[in-house]
Short mmCIF file of C-alpha atoms in Angstrom, two decimals:
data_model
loop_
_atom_site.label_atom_id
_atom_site.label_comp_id
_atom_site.label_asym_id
_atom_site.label_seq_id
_atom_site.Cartn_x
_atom_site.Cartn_y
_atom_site.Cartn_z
CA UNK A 1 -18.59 8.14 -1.99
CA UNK A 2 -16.97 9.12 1.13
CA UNK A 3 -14.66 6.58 3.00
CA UNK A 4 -13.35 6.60 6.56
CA UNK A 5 -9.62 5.79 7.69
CA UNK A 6 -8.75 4.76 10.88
CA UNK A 7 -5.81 3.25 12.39
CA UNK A 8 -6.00 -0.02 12.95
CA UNK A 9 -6.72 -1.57 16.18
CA UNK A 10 -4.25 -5.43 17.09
CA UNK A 11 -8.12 -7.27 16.61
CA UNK A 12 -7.83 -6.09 12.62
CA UNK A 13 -4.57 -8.17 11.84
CA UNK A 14 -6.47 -11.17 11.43
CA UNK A 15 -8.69 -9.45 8.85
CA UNK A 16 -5.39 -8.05 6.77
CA UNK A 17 -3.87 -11.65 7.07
CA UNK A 18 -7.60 -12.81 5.36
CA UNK A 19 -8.01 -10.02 2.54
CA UNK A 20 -3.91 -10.75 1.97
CA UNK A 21 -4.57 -14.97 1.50
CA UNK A 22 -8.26 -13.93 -0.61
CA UNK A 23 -6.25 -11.88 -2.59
CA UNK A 24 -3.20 -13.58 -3.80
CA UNK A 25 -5.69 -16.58 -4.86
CA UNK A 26 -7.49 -14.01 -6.78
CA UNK A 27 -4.45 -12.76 -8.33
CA UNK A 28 -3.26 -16.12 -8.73
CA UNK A 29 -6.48 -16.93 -11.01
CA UNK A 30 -6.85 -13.63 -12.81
CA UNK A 31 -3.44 -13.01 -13.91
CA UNK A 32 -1.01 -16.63 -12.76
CA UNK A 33 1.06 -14.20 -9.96
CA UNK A 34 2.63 -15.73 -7.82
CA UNK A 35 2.35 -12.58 -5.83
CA UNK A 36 1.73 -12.76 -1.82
CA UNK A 37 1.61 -16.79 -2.25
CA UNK A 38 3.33 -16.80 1.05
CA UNK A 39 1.63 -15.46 3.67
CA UNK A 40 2.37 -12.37 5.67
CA UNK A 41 2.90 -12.43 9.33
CA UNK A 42 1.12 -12.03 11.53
CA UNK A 43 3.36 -10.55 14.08
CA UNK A 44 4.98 -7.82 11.18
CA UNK A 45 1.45 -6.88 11.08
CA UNK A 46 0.51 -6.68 14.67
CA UNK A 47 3.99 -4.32 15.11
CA UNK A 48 2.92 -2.12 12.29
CA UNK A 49 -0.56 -1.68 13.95
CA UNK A 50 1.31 -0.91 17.23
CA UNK A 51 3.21 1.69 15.16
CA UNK A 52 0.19 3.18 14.26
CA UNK A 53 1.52 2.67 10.82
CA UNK A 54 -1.40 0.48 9.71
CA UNK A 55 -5.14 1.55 8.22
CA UNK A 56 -8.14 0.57 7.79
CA UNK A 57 -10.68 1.79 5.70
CA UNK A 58 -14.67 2.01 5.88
CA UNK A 59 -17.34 2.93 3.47
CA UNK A 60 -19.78 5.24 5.25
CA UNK A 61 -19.37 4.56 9.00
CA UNK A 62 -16.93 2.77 11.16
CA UNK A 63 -19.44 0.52 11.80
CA UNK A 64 -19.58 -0.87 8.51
CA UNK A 65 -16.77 -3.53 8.21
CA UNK A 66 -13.78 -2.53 6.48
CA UNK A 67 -12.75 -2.85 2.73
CA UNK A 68 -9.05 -2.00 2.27
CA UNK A 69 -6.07 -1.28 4.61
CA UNK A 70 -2.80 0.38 3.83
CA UNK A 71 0.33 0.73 5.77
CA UNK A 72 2.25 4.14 5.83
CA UNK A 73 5.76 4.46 7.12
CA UNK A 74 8.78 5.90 7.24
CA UNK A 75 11.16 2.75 6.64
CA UNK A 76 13.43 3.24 3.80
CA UNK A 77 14.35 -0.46 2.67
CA UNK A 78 18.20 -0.49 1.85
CA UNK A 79 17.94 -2.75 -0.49
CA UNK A 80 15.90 -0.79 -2.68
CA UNK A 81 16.64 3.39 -2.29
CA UNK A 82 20.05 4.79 -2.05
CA UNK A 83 21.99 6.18 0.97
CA UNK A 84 20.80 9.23 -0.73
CA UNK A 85 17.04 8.52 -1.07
CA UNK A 86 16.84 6.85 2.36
CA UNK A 87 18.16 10.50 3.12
CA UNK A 88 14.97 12.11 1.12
CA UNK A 89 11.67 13.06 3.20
CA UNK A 90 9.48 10.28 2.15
CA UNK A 91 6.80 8.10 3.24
CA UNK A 92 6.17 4.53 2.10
CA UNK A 93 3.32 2.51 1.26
CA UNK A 94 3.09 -1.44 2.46
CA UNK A 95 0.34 -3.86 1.78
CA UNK A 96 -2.06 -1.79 -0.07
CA UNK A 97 -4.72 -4.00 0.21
CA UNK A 98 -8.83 -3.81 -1.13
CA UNK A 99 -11.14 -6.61 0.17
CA UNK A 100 -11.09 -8.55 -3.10
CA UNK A 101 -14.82 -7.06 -5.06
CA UNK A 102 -15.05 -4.51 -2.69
CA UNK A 103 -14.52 -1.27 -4.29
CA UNK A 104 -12.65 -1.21 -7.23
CA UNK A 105 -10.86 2.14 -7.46
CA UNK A 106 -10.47 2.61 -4.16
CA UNK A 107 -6.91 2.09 -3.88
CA UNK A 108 -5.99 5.05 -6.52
CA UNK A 109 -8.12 6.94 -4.02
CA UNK A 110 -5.68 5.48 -1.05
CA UNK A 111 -2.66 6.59 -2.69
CA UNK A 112 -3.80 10.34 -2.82
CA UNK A 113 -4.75 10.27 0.77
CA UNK A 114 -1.40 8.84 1.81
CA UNK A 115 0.57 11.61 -0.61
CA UNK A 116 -1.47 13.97 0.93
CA UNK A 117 -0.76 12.89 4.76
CA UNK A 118 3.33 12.82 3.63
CA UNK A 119 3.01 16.09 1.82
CA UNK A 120 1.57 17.59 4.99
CA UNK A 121 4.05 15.62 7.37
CA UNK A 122 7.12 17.47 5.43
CA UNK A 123 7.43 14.68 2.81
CA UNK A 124 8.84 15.12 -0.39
CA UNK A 125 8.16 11.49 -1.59
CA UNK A 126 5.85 8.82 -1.46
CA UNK A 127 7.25 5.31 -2.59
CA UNK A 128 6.66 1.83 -2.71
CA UNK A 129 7.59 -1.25 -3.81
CA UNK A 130 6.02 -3.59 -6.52
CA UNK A 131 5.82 -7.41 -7.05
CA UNK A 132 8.67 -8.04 -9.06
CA UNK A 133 7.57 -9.82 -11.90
CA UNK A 134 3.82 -8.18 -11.72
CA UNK A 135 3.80 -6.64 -14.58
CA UNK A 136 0.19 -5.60 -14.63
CA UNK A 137 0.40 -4.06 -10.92
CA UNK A 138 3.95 -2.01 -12.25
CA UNK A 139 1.83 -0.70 -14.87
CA UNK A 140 -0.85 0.00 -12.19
CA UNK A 141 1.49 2.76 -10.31
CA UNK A 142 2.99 3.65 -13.65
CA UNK A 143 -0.93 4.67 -14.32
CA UNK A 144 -0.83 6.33 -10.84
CA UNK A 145 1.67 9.00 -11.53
CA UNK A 146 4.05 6.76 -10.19
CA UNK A 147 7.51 6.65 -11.52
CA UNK A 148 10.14 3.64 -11.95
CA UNK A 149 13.30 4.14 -9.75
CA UNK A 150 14.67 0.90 -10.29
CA UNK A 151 14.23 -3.08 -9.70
CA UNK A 152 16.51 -5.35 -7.41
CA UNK A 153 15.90 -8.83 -8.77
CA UNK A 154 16.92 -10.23 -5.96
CA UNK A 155 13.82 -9.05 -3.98
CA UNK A 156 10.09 -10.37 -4.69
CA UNK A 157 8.97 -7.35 -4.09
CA UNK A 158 11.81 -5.60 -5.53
CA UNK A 159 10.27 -2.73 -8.30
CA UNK A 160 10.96 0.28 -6.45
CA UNK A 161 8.67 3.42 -7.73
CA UNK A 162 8.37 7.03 -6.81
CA UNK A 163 6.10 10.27 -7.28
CA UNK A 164 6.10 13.47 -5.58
CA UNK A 165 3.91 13.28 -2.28
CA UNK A 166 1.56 16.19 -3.38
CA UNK A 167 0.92 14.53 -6.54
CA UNK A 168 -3.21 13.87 -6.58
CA UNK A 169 -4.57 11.20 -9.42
CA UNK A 170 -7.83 12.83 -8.21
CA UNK A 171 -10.77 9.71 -7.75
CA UNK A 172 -14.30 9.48 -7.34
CA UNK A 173 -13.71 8.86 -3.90
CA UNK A 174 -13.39 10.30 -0.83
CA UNK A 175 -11.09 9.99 1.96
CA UNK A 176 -11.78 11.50 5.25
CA UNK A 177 -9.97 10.26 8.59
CA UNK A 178 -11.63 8.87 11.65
#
């Protein structure tokens, strides 16, 4: 099933703020995470969008409303990669994000799309960071070719992973941009 990215326009934050409060209840139920209990704001959002940083995706048209959004940037957090790393040609991933029972699979799909937008931007790496003490979603990335750098337990989101930007999981869908 093909799937359309766009970058997100300032009227889309209030969706991401939505999908980001549906889905840390979910999470919250399914798995007792206190992941993304407090909510995100609003005005980090609306910066990222003005960044063009921020994405939101669409099954079939852009007329259909969206069902996941993902933020790709260049911002190294220092309290998670080395001097070094920060050095490294990498992109990083922020508030991957599928409409809770919209599309389950989706956001291994996502990930390849973003490696392959680094890889052809000069990237080396793509990273992110995981909940801390989410253990299912570290396994998750883990699954995703993703490998453990290391954790600051000082951070909530502080389980910093790594795989090589042309790295494809390969998925059932497909990823075209608006």
């Amino acid at each position: 099933m093909t799937h359309l990215v766009r970058r997100a326009h300032p009227e889309d934050v209030e969706t991401v703020v939505r999908w980001r409060a549906e889905s840390a209840a979910w999470i919250e139920r399914r798995y007792g995470s206190d992941q993304w209990q407090r909510p995100f704001p609003a005005d980090q959002l609306m910066e990222s969008v003005l960044a063009g940083e921020l994405w939101m995706v669409h099954a079939d048209t852009l007329t259909s409303s969206p069902v996941a959004t993902i933020t790709v940037d260049q911002d190294a957090d220092p309290a998670l990669w080395s001097p070094e790393e920060r050095e490294e040609p990498a992109r990083y991933v922020h508030k991957l994000t599928v409409a809770p029972g919209k599309a389950p699979g989706l956001g291994a799909a996502l990930l390849d799309w973003a490696g392959r937008a680094a890889a052809s931007e000069g990237a080396l790496w793509l990273r992110l960071d995981a909940w801390t003490s989410n253990q299912r979603l570290r396994k998750y990335y883990a699954d995703q070719g993703f490998a453990f750098v290391r954790e600051n337990p000082e951070r909530v989101s502080g389980a910093a992973f790594q795989r090589r930007a042309s790295f494809q999981m390969g998925s059932p869908y497909k990823i075209v941009e608006a």
